[in-house]
CSV table of C-alpha atoms in Angstrom, one decimal:
chain,number,residue,atom,x,y,z
A,1,MET,CA,-28.0,19.8,-24.9
A,2,LYS,CA,-29.1,22.2,-27.3
A,3,SER,CA,-30.0,25.9,-27.4
A,4,ASP,CA,-28.7,28.4,-24.9
A,5,SER,CA,-31.1,31.0,-25.8
A,6,PRO,CA,-33.3,32.7,-23.5
A,7,GLN,CA,-35.7,30.5,-24.2
A,8,ASN,CA,-33.9,27.3,-23.4
A,9,PRO,CA,-31.1,28.5,-21.1
A,10,PRO,CA,-28.1,25.9,-20.6
A,11,LYS,CA,-28.3,23.7,-17.7
A,12,THR,CA,-26.0,24.4,-14.9
A,13,PHE,CA,-23.9,21.9,-12.6
A,14,HIS,CA,-21.7,21.8,-9.7
A,15,VAL,CA,-19.3,19.0,-8.8
A,16,LYS,CA,-18.2,18.4,-5.2
A,17,SER,CA,-15.1,16.4,-4.5
A,18,PHE,CA,-14.5,14.5,-1.1
A,19,GLY,CA,-11.2,13.1,-0.1
A,20,CYS,CA,-7.9,12.6,-2.1
A,21,GLN,CA,-6.0,14.5,-5.1
A,22,MET,CA,-7.4,11.7,-7.4
A,23,ASN,CA,-10.8,12.9,-6.6
A,24,VAL,CA,-10.2,16.3,-7.4
A,25,TYR,CA,-8.7,15.2,-10.4
A,26,ASP,CA,-11.7,12.9,-11.5
A,27,GLY,CA,-14.0,15.9,-10.5
A,28,GLU,CA,-12.2,18.2,-12.9
A,29,ARG,CA,-12.6,15.7,-15.7
A,30,MET,CA,-16.1,15.2,-14.8
A,31,ALA,CA,-16.6,18.9,-15.1
A,32,GLU,CA,-15.0,19.2,-18.5
A,33,MET,CA,-17.0,16.5,-19.5
A,34,LEU,CA,-20.1,18.0,-18.5
A,35,GLY,CA,-18.9,21.3,-20.2
A,36,ALA,CA,-18.5,19.4,-23.5
A,37,GLU,CA,-22.3,18.1,-23.0
A,38,GLY,CA,-23.3,22.1,-22.9
A,39,TYR,CA,-23.6,22.2,-19.1
A,40,VAL,CA,-22.1,25.5,-17.2
A,41,ALA,CA,-20.7,25.6,-14.0
A,42,ALA,CA,-23.2,27.1,-11.6
A,43,ALA,CA,-21.9,30.3,-9.9
A,44,GLU,CA,-20.7,29.9,-6.4
A,45,GLY,CA,-23.7,29.7,-3.7
A,46,ALA,CA,-26.4,29.2,-6.7
A,47,ASP,CA,-28.6,26.3,-7.4
A,48,ALA,CA,-27.6,24.1,-9.9
A,49,ASP,CA,-29.9,21.7,-12.0
A,50,LEU,CA,-27.1,18.8,-11.7
A,51,VAL,CA,-25.0,18.2,-8.3
A,52,VAL,CA,-22.4,15.6,-8.7
A,53,LEU,CA,-20.8,14.3,-5.4
A,54,ASN,CA,-17.6,12.5,-6.1
A,55,THR,CA,-17.0,10.5,-3.0
A,56,CYS,CA,-14.5,9.1,-0.8
A,57,HIS,CA,-14.7,5.8,1.3
A,58,ILE,CA,-11.4,5.7,3.2
A,59,ARG,CA,-12.8,6.6,6.3
A,60,GLU,CA,-16.2,6.5,7.9
A,61,LYS,CA,-17.0,10.0,8.6
A,62,ALA,CA,-16.4,10.6,4.8
A,63,ALA,CA,-19.0,8.3,3.8
A,64,GLU,CA,-21.5,9.6,6.1
A,65,LYS,CA,-20.9,13.1,5.0
A,66,VAL,CA,-22.3,12.5,1.8
A,67,TYR,CA,-25.5,11.2,3.1
A,68,SER,CA,-25.6,14.7,5.0
A,69,ASP,CA,-24.8,16.3,1.8
A,70,ILE,CA,-27.8,14.4,-0.2
A,71,GLY,CA,-30.4,15.6,2.4
A,72,ARG,CA,-29.4,19.2,2.3
A,73,LEU,CA,-29.8,19.5,-1.4
A,74,LYS,CA,-33.4,19.7,-1.1
A,75,ARG,CA,-34.8,23.3,-1.9
A,76,ALA,CA,-36.8,25.6,0.1
A,77,ASP,CA,-39.7,24.9,-2.4
A,78,GLY,CA,-39.4,21.4,-2.2
A,79,SER,CA,-37.7,20.6,-5.5
A,80,ARG,CA,-34.3,19.4,-5.9
A,81,PRO,CA,-31.6,19.1,-8.6
A,82,THR,CA,-30.7,16.0,-10.5
A,83,ILE,CA,-28.2,14.3,-7.8
A,84,ALA,CA,-25.3,12.1,-9.1
A,85,VAL,CA,-22.9,10.3,-6.6
A,86,ALA,CA,-20.0,9.1,-8.0
A,87,GLY,CA,-16.5,8.0,-6.7
A,88,CYS,CA,-15.6,5.2,-4.1
A,89,VAL,CA,-18.6,5.4,-1.8
A,90,ALA,CA,-20.6,4.8,-5.1
A,91,GLN,CA,-18.8,1.9,-5.9
A,92,ALA,CA,-18.9,0.4,-2.3
A,93,GLU,CA,-22.3,1.2,-1.5
A,94,GLY,CA,-24.4,1.4,-4.5
A,95,ALA,CA,-27.2,-0.6,-3.2
A,96,GLU,CA,-27.2,1.1,0.1
A,97,ILE,CA,-27.4,4.3,-1.3
A,98,ALA,CA,-30.4,3.3,-3.2
A,99,ARG,CA,-31.8,2.0,0.0
A,100,ARG,CA,-30.8,5.0,2.1
A,101,ALA,CA,-31.3,8.1,-0.4
A,102,PRO,CA,-34.0,7.3,-3.2
A,103,SER,CA,-33.6,10.9,-4.1
A,104,VAL,CA,-30.2,9.9,-5.7
A,105,ASP,CA,-30.7,9.8,-9.6
A,106,VAL,CA,-27.5,8.5,-10.6
A,107,VAL,CA,-24.8,6.2,-8.9
A,108,VAL,CA,-21.5,5.8,-10.7
A,109,GLY,CA,-18.0,4.1,-10.0
A,110,PRO,CA,-14.9,5.9,-10.4
A,111,GLN,CA,-14.0,3.7,-13.3
A,112,ALA,CA,-17.0,4.2,-15.1
A,113,TYR,CA,-17.7,8.3,-14.6
A,114,HIS,CA,-17.0,8.8,-18.6
A,115,ARG,CA,-20.6,7.2,-19.0
A,116,LEU,CA,-22.0,10.3,-17.0
A,117,PRO,CA,-23.6,11.9,-19.9
A,118,ASP,CA,-25.6,8.9,-20.8
A,119,LEU,CA,-26.6,7.8,-17.2
A,120,ILE,CA,-28.0,11.4,-16.8
A,121,ALA,CA,-30.1,11.3,-19.9
A,122,ARG,CA,-31.2,7.9,-18.7
A,123,ALA,CA,-32.0,9.3,-15.4
A,124,ALA,CA,-33.9,12.2,-17.5
A,125,LYS,CA,-36.3,9.7,-18.5
A,126,GLY,CA,-37.2,8.7,-14.7
A,127,GLU,CA,-34.6,5.4,-14.7
A,128,LYS,CA,-32.7,5.1,-11.6
A,129,ALA,CA,-29.2,4.9,-13.5
A,130,VAL,CA,-26.3,2.7,-11.9
A,131,ASP,CA,-22.9,2.0,-13.5
A,132,LEU,CA,-20.5,0.3,-11.2
A,133,ASP,CA,-18.7,-1.3,-14.0
A,134,MET,CA,-14.9,-1.6,-14.0
A,135,PRO,CA,-14.4,-1.8,-17.8
A,136,ALA,CA,-11.6,-3.1,-19.5
A,137,GLU,CA,-11.3,-0.3,-21.7
A,138,SER,CA,-9.5,2.8,-20.3
A,139,LYS,CA,-12.1,5.7,-19.1
A,140,PHE,CA,-9.5,8.1,-20.0
A,141,GLY,CA,-9.5,7.8,-23.8
A,142,ALA,CA,-13.4,8.4,-23.5
A,143,LEU,CA,-12.9,12.1,-21.9
A,144,PRO,CA,-12.4,15.5,-23.6
A,145,LYS,CA,-9.3,16.3,-24.4
A,146,ARG,CA,-7.5,18.9,-21.6
A,147,ALA,CA,-6.8,22.4,-21.6
A,148,GLY,CA,-5.5,24.7,-19.2
A,149,GLY,CA,-7.7,26.2,-16.8
A,150,GLN,CA,-7.7,29.2,-14.4
A,151,ARG,CA,-4.9,27.9,-12.1
A,152,PRO,CA,-1.2,27.5,-12.8
A,153,THR,CA,-1.2,24.1,-11.3
A,154,ALA,CA,-2.9,20.9,-12.4
A,155,PHE,CA,-3.2,17.2,-11.4
A,156,LEU,CA,-2.7,14.6,-13.7
A,157,THR,CA,-3.4,11.0,-13.0
A,158,VAL,CA,-0.7,8.8,-14.1
A,159,GLN,CA,-1.9,5.4,-12.3
A,160,GLU,CA,-5.0,4.2,-10.7
A,161,GLY,CA,-5.6,1.2,-8.7
A,162,CYS,CA,-3.9,-0.8,-6.3
A,163,ASP,CA,-2.5,-4.3,-5.8
A,164,LYS,CA,-1.1,-3.9,-2.2
A,165,PHE,CA,-4.3,-5.1,-0.3
A,166,CYS,CA,-3.3,-3.1,3.0
A,167,THR,CA,-6.0,-4.7,5.4
A,168,TYR,CA,-7.4,-1.7,6.6
A,169,CYS,CA,-8.0,-0.1,2.8
A,170,VAL,CA,-10.7,-0.4,0.6
A,171,VAL,CA,-8.9,1.1,-2.6
A,172,PRO,CA,-8.2,-2.2,-4.2
A,173,TYR,CA,-12.0,-2.8,-4.1
A,174,THR,CA,-13.3,0.7,-5.3
A,175,ARG,CA,-10.6,1.5,-7.7
A,176,GLY,CA,-9.4,-2.0,-8.9
A,177,ALA,CA,-6.1,-3.5,-10.0
A,178,GLU,CA,-3.0,-1.3,-10.5
A,179,ILE,CA,-3.0,0.0,-14.0
A,180,SER,CA,-0.7,2.6,-15.7
A,181,ARG,CA,-1.7,4.9,-18.3
A,182,PRO,CA,0.2,4.9,-21.7
A,183,PHE,CA,3.4,7.2,-21.9
A,184,ALA,CA,2.1,9.0,-25.1
A,185,ASP,CA,-1.3,9.8,-23.5
A,186,LEU,CA,0.5,11.3,-20.5
A,187,ILE,CA,3.1,13.5,-22.5
A,188,ALA,CA,-0.1,14.5,-24.6
A,189,GLU,CA,-2.3,15.7,-21.7
A,190,ALA,CA,0.8,17.2,-19.8
A,191,ARG,CA,1.6,19.3,-23.3
A,192,ALA,CA,-2.1,20.4,-23.3
A,193,LEU,CA,-2.3,21.8,-19.7
A,194,VAL,CA,1.2,23.4,-20.2
A,195,ALA,CA,-0.2,25.2,-23.4
A,196,GLY,CA,-3.2,26.5,-21.5
A,197,GLY,CA,-1.0,28.1,-18.7
A,198,VAL,CA,-0.2,25.4,-16.3
A,199,ARG,CA,3.1,25.8,-14.6
A,200,GLU,CA,3.2,23.1,-12.1
A,201,ILE,CA,1.8,19.4,-12.7
A,202,THR,CA,1.4,16.8,-9.8
A,203,LEU,CA,1.5,13.4,-11.0
A,204,LEU,CA,-1.0,11.2,-9.2
A,205,GLY,CA,-1.6,7.5,-8.6
A,206,GLN,CA,-2.9,5.3,-5.5
A,207,ASN,CA,0.8,3.9,-5.7
A,208,VAL,CA,2.0,6.5,-8.3
A,209,ASN,CA,5.7,5.4,-8.1
A,210,ALA,CA,4.5,1.9,-9.3
A,211,TRP,CA,3.7,3.5,-12.8
A,212,ASP,CA,5.5,1.9,-15.6
A,213,GLY,CA,5.2,2.1,-19.3
A,214,GLU,CA,7.2,2.4,-22.6
A,215,ASP,CA,8.6,5.7,-24.2
A,216,GLU,CA,8.1,6.6,-27.5
A,217,LYS,CA,11.3,4.4,-28.5
A,218,GLY,CA,9.8,1.4,-26.8
A,219,ARG,CA,12.2,1.3,-23.8
A,220,ALA,CA,10.6,0.2,-20.7
A,221,ILE,CA,10.7,3.0,-18.1
A,222,GLY,CA,9.3,3.7,-14.4
A,223,LEU,CA,8.2,7.1,-12.8
A,224,ASP,CA,11.9,8.4,-13.1
A,225,GLY,CA,11.6,8.1,-16.9
A,226,LEU,CA,8.3,9.7,-17.0
A,227,ILE,CA,9.5,12.6,-14.8
A,228,ARG,CA,12.8,13.1,-17.0
A,229,GLU,CA,10.6,13.5,-20.2
A,230,LEU,CA,8.4,15.9,-18.5
A,231,ALA,CA,11.1,17.9,-17.4
A,232,ARG,CA,12.0,18.8,-21.0
A,233,GLU,CA,8.7,20.6,-21.8
A,234,ASP,CA,9.5,24.0,-22.0
A,235,GLY,CA,6.9,26.2,-20.0
A,236,LEU,CA,6.5,23.4,-17.3
A,237,GLU,CA,8.5,24.8,-14.4
A,238,ARG,CA,7.8,22.4,-11.3
A,239,ILE,CA,6.8,18.5,-11.0
A,240,ARG,CA,5.6,16.7,-7.8
A,241,TYR,CA,4.2,13.4,-7.4
A,242,THR,CA,1.8,11.6,-4.8
A,243,THR,CA,1.1,9.3,-3.4
A,244,SER,CA,4.0,6.8,-3.1
A,245,HIS,CA,4.6,3.2,-1.6
A,246,PRO,CA,7.9,2.6,0.2
A,247,ASN,CA,8.4,-0.3,-1.7
A,248,ASP,CA,8.1,1.3,-5.1
A,249,MET,CA,10.9,3.9,-4.3
A,250,THR,CA,13.2,2.6,-7.1
A,251,GLU,CA,17.0,3.7,-7.4
A,252,GLY,CA,16.2,5.3,-10.4
A,253,LEU,CA,13.4,7.6,-9.1
A,254,ILE,CA,15.8,8.4,-5.8
A,255,ALA,CA,18.2,9.6,-8.1
A,256,ALA,CA,16.0,11.6,-9.9
A,257,HIS,CA,15.3,13.7,-7.0
A,258,GLY,CA,18.8,14.9,-7.0
A,259,GLU,CA,19.2,15.1,-10.9
A,260,VAL,CA,16.1,16.7,-12.1
A,261,ASP,CA,15.7,20.4,-11.0
A,262,LYS,CA,12.0,20.7,-11.9
A,263,LEU,CA,11.3,17.9,-9.7
A,264,MET,CA,10.5,19.4,-6.5
A,265,PRO,CA,12.5,18.5,-3.1
A,266,PHE,CA,9.4,17.2,-1.2
A,267,LEU,CA,8.4,13.4,-1.0
A,268,HIS,CA,5.0,12.3,0.6
A,269,LEU,CA,5.9,8.7,1.4
A,270,PRO,CA,3.2,7.3,3.7
A,271,VAL,CA,4.7,4.9,6.7
A,272,GLN,CA,1.2,4.5,8.6
A,273,ALA,CA,2.8,2.9,11.8
A,274,GLY,CA,6.0,2.6,13.6
A,275,SER,CA,6.0,-1.0,14.8
A,276,ASP,CA,7.0,-3.9,12.5
A,277,ARG,CA,4.4,-6.2,14.2
A,278,ILE,CA,1.5,-3.5,13.4
A,279,LEU,CA,3.0,-3.0,9.9
A,280,ALA,CA,2.7,-7.0,9.3
A,281,ALA,CA,-0.8,-6.8,10.5
A,282,MET,CA,-1.8,-3.9,8.0
A,283,ASN,CA,0.0,-6.0,5.2
A,284,ARG,CA,2.3,-3.0,4.6
A,285,SER,CA,5.3,-5.2,3.1
A,286,HIS,CA,7.9,-2.9,4.3
A,287,SER,CA,9.5,-2.4,7.6
A,288,VAL,CA,10.8,0.4,9.8
A,289,ASP,CA,14.1,-0.4,8.7
A,290,SER,CA,13.4,-0.4,5.2
A,291,TYR,CA,11.3,2.8,5.3
A,292,LEU,CA,14.1,4.6,6.8
A,293,LYS,CA,16.6,3.6,4.7
A,294,VAL,CA,14.5,5.1,1.6
A,295,ILE,CA,14.4,8.1,3.4
A,296,GLU,CA,18.0,8.3,4.0
A,297,ARG,CA,18.6,7.7,0.7
A,298,VAL,CA,16.5,10.4,-0.8
A,299,ARG,CA,18.3,12.8,1.8
A,300,ALA,CA,21.5,11.6,0.5
A,301,ALA,CA,20.2,12.6,-3.2
A,302,ARG,CA,19.0,15.8,-2.5
A,303,PRO,CA,19.5,17.1,1.4
A,304,ASP,CA,17.1,19.6,1.5
A,305,THR,CA,13.9,17.3,0.5
A,306,ALA,CA,10.9,17.7,2.8
A,307,ILE,CA,9.2,14.6,4.0
A,308,SER,CA,5.5,14.1,4.4
A,309,GLY,CA,4.0,11.0,5.7
A,310,ASP,CA,0.6,9.1,6.8
A,311,PHE,CA,-0.3,7.7,10.0
A,312,ILE,CA,-2.9,5.5,11.3
A,313,VAL,CA,-3.5,5.1,15.3
A,314,GLY,CA,-5.6,2.5,17.1
A,315,PHE,CA,-5.3,-0.2,14.2
A,316,PRO,CA,-6.7,-3.7,15.8
A,317,GLY,CA,-4.1,-4.9,18.6
A,318,GLU,CA,-2.1,-1.7,18.7
A,319,THR,CA,-0.6,-1.6,22.3
A,320,GLU,CA,0.7,1.4,24.1
A,321,GLU,CA,4.3,0.0,23.1
A,322,ASP,CA,3.5,-0.1,19.3
A,323,PHE,CA,2.1,3.4,19.6
A,324,GLN,CA,5.3,4.5,21.2
A,325,ALA,CA,7.2,2.9,18.2
A,326,THR,CA,5.2,5.1,15.9
A,327,LEU,CA,6.4,8.2,17.9
A,328,ASP,CA,10.0,6.9,17.6
A,329,ILE,CA,9.6,6.7,13.8
A,330,VAL,CA,8.2,10.1,13.6
A,331,ARG,CA,11.3,11.4,15.6
A,332,ALA,CA,13.6,9.5,13.6
A,333,THR,CA,12.4,11.0,10.3
A,334,ASN,CA,11.7,14.5,11.4
A,335,TYR,CA,8.4,15.3,8.9
A,336,ALA,CA,8.0,18.5,7.3
A,337,MET,CA,4.3,18.0,7.6
A,338,ALA,CA,2.3,15.0,7.9
A,339,TYR,CA,-1.5,13.5,8.1
A,340,SER,CA,-2.9,11.1,10.6
A,341,PHE,CA,-6.0,9.6,11.6
A,342,LYS,CA,-7.7,7.1,13.6
A,343,TYR,CA,-8.3,3.6,12.2
A,344,SER,CA,-11.7,3.6,10.8
A,345,ARG,CA,-13.6,0.3,10.5
A,346,ARG,CA,-14.3,-0.3,6.9
A,347,PRO,CA,-16.8,-3.0,5.8
A,348,GLY,CA,-15.2,-5.6,3.8
A,349,THR,CA,-11.7,-5.2,4.8
A,350,PRO,CA,-9.8,-7.7,6.6
A,351,ALA,CA,-9.0,-5.5,9.4
A,352,ALA,CA,-12.8,-4.9,10.1
A,353,THR,CA,-13.2,-8.3,11.4
A,354,MET,CA,-9.8,-8.7,13.3
A,355,GLY,CA,-10.2,-8.9,17.1
A,356,ASP,CA,-8.8,-6.4,19.5
A,357,GLN,CA,-10.3,-3.5,18.3
A,358,ILE,CA,-9.2,-0.4,20.1
A,359,ASP,CA,-11.5,1.8,22.1
A,360,GLU,CA,-12.2,5.1,20.8
A,361,ALA,CA,-11.0,7.0,23.9
A,362,VAL,CA,-7.8,5.3,23.6
A,363,MET,CA,-7.7,6.1,19.9
A,364,ASN,CA,-8.5,9.7,20.6
A,365,ASP,CA,-5.7,10.1,23.4
A,366,ARG,CA,-2.9,8.5,20.8
A,367,LEU,CA,-4.1,10.8,17.8
A,368,GLN,CA,-3.7,13.6,20.2
A,369,ARG,CA,-0.2,13.1,21.4
A,370,LEU,CA,0.9,12.0,17.9
A,371,GLN,CA,-0.6,15.3,16.2
A,372,ALA,CA,1.2,17.4,18.9
A,373,LEU,CA,4.4,15.8,17.8
A,374,LEU,CA,3.8,16.4,14.4
A,375,ASN,CA,2.7,19.9,14.8
A,376,GLU,CA,5.8,20.7,16.6
A,377,GLN,CA,7.7,19.2,13.7
A,378,GLN,CA,5.9,21.1,11.2
A,379,HIS,CA,6.1,24.6,12.8
A,380,ALA,CA,9.9,23.9,13.5
A,381,PHE,CA,10.3,23.1,9.5
A,382,ASN,CA,8.7,26.1,8.8
A,383,ALA,CA,10.7,28.1,11.2
A,384,ALA,CA,14.1,26.8,9.8
A,385,THR,CA,13.2,28.0,6.3
A,386,VAL,CA,13.1,31.5,7.4
A,387,GLY,CA,15.9,33.5,5.8
A,388,ARG,CA,15.9,31.3,3.0
A,389,THR,CA,15.7,32.6,-0.6
A,390,THR,CA,13.6,30.5,-3.2
A,391,ARG,CA,11.4,30.6,-6.0
A,392,LEU,CA,7.5,31.0,-5.6
A,393,LEU,CA,4.6,30.1,-8.0
A,394,LEU,CA,1.8,32.5,-7.1
A,395,GLU,CA,-1.1,30.5,-7.2
A,396,ARG,CA,-4.2,32.3,-5.4
A,397,LYS,CA,-5.3,35.7,-3.9
A,398,GLY,CA,-4.9,36.4,0.0
A,399,LYS,CA,-7.0,38.2,2.3
A,400,LEU,CA,-4.9,41.2,2.5
A,401,GLU,CA,-4.7,43.9,-0.1
A,402,GLY,CA,-2.1,43.0,-2.7
A,403,GLN,CA,-1.5,39.7,-0.9
A,404,LEU,CA,-0.8,36.7,-3.1
A,405,ILE,CA,-0.2,32.8,-1.7
A,406,GLY,CA,1.7,30.3,-3.6
A,407,LYS,CA,3.5,27.2,-2.6
A,408,SER,CA,7.3,26.7,-1.9
A,409,PRO,CA,9.3,24.1,-3.4
A,410,TRP,CA,8.6,22.5,0.0
A,411,LEU,CA,4.9,22.7,-0.3
A,412,GLN,CA,4.8,25.1,2.4
A,413,SER,CA,1.9,27.8,1.8
A,414,VAL,CA,3.6,31.1,1.5
A,415,HIS,CA,2.0,34.6,1.7
A,416,VAL,CA,3.4,37.5,0.2
A,417,ILE,CA,2.3,40.9,-0.6
A,418,ALA,CA,3.2,41.7,-4.4
A,419,PRO,CA,1.1,44.3,-5.8
A,420,GLY,CA,1.1,44.5,-9.6
A,421,LEU,CA,1.9,40.9,-9.9
A,422,LYS,CA,-0.7,38.3,-10.8
A,423,ILE,CA,-1.8,34.6,-10.2
A,424,GLY,CA,0.5,32.5,-12.2
A,425,ASP,CA,3.7,34.6,-12.1
A,426,MET,CA,6.9,33.2,-10.5
A,427,ILE,CA,9.0,35.5,-8.2
A,428,ASP,CA,11.8,35.3,-5.9
A,429,VAL,CA,10.8,35.7,-2.3
A,430,ARG,CA,12.9,35.5,0.9
A,431,ILE,CA,11.0,33.8,3.9
A,432,VAL,CA,10.8,36.3,6.6
A,433,SER,CA,8.6,34.4,9.1
A,434,ALA,CA,6.9,31.2,10.2
A,435,GLY,CA,3.6,30.0,11.5
A,436,ALA,CA,2.2,26.4,12.3
A,437,ASN,CA,0.8,25.9,8.7
A,438,SER,CA,2.6,28.6,6.7
A,439,VAL,CA,5.3,31.0,6.2
A,440,GLY,CA,5.5,34.9,5.2
A,441,ALA,CA,7.9,36.0,2.8
A,442,GLU,CA,9.0,39.5,1.0
A,443,ALA,CA,9.2,39.8,-3.0
A,444,LEU,CA,12.4,40.1,-4.4
A,445,MET,CA,11.3,42.3,-7.4
A,446,GLU,CA,14.3,42.1,-9.6
A,447,GLU,CA,12.9,38.8,-11.3
A,448,VAL,CA,9.4,38.4,-12.1
A,449,ALA,CA,8.4,35.5,-14.8
């Protein structure tokens, strides 16, 4: 793109990301890349010249939502923007997208989005531009250098892909095999983010705790080593990581929870089910007992650690007894928060062809019972923090005058009236009230950073 004169204004874009935090990261990187090409972000609610739908394929409804959004992009005058479908739906359903949505100009998978500018240029010439390659070279080297944005928090993808092959999951087919980004690249990206005002970084990966690499001295390290190195960075106040696999929770990583002050006392560790029989059918490669022992060791390292998890109900062959075992592991773990879903049959996965698929009504009933217990635990966790004094990173404005919202170390949303303060400040607060999904706090104004 060239001139941004009134005669030739810059083209505008909008990136809409669905699904996981890694898609949020990818969406931000695509936006940075488009900015480097001369595009500018469209104003909120305004039409854009280019719309990128960055998609998720984990559940059927998420995939169907993409097609609905494509249909809604047609404008009142009959025109439409250039439409690019990126992400995991693009990778899994490239041919299907072309058949169902001929208005789509660009289809690009999650490992090839660094080629998006070239694909857009090809589409401008009338070509249906499709790139579902999983190139051997890393896409990260082709992306623009990171910079801090307008938020004090940022995601940093350190690992991609999955070798676990859970029988319900499309990730190994849409994201490819596990890869770890080089240590030096991650340190450089983190430093650029911190220099731009970021104070909290969340390390991302499909199996983030499977990350491994070599440090600047050539020593083999795991995720705990990377966390310890990042913790030395001045200006970086907080570190988180997600999503972890129980089998990759090493002793070093568990120890880091008790030894690295900047590593927040929060662990998202999906178990998916509480029945060993169902876990085996899912190919989860951990047992109920091994999962609970990991939780026990993490809490021994840092007793105030809040635990989060993921659950699937209605997996093929799940009996009421199996479901009761899931409720049992929830009670044994006592989650601060958790995500729960009905099993979604994904084409191409082994579970999709298993017998004894569970009736929708049964899945709905089980999900409601599970969520009632999880919601009860989340509310109880929030209530138990009332009276605590903690450090709060202010992230966004609230609805009330002078109200700001941040995240506690335990990833709770915290509302506080703090006139005169701004997003990015860190303050001490006392938690004074608890709701189902958030807590209220009062500012202790002696210290503002």
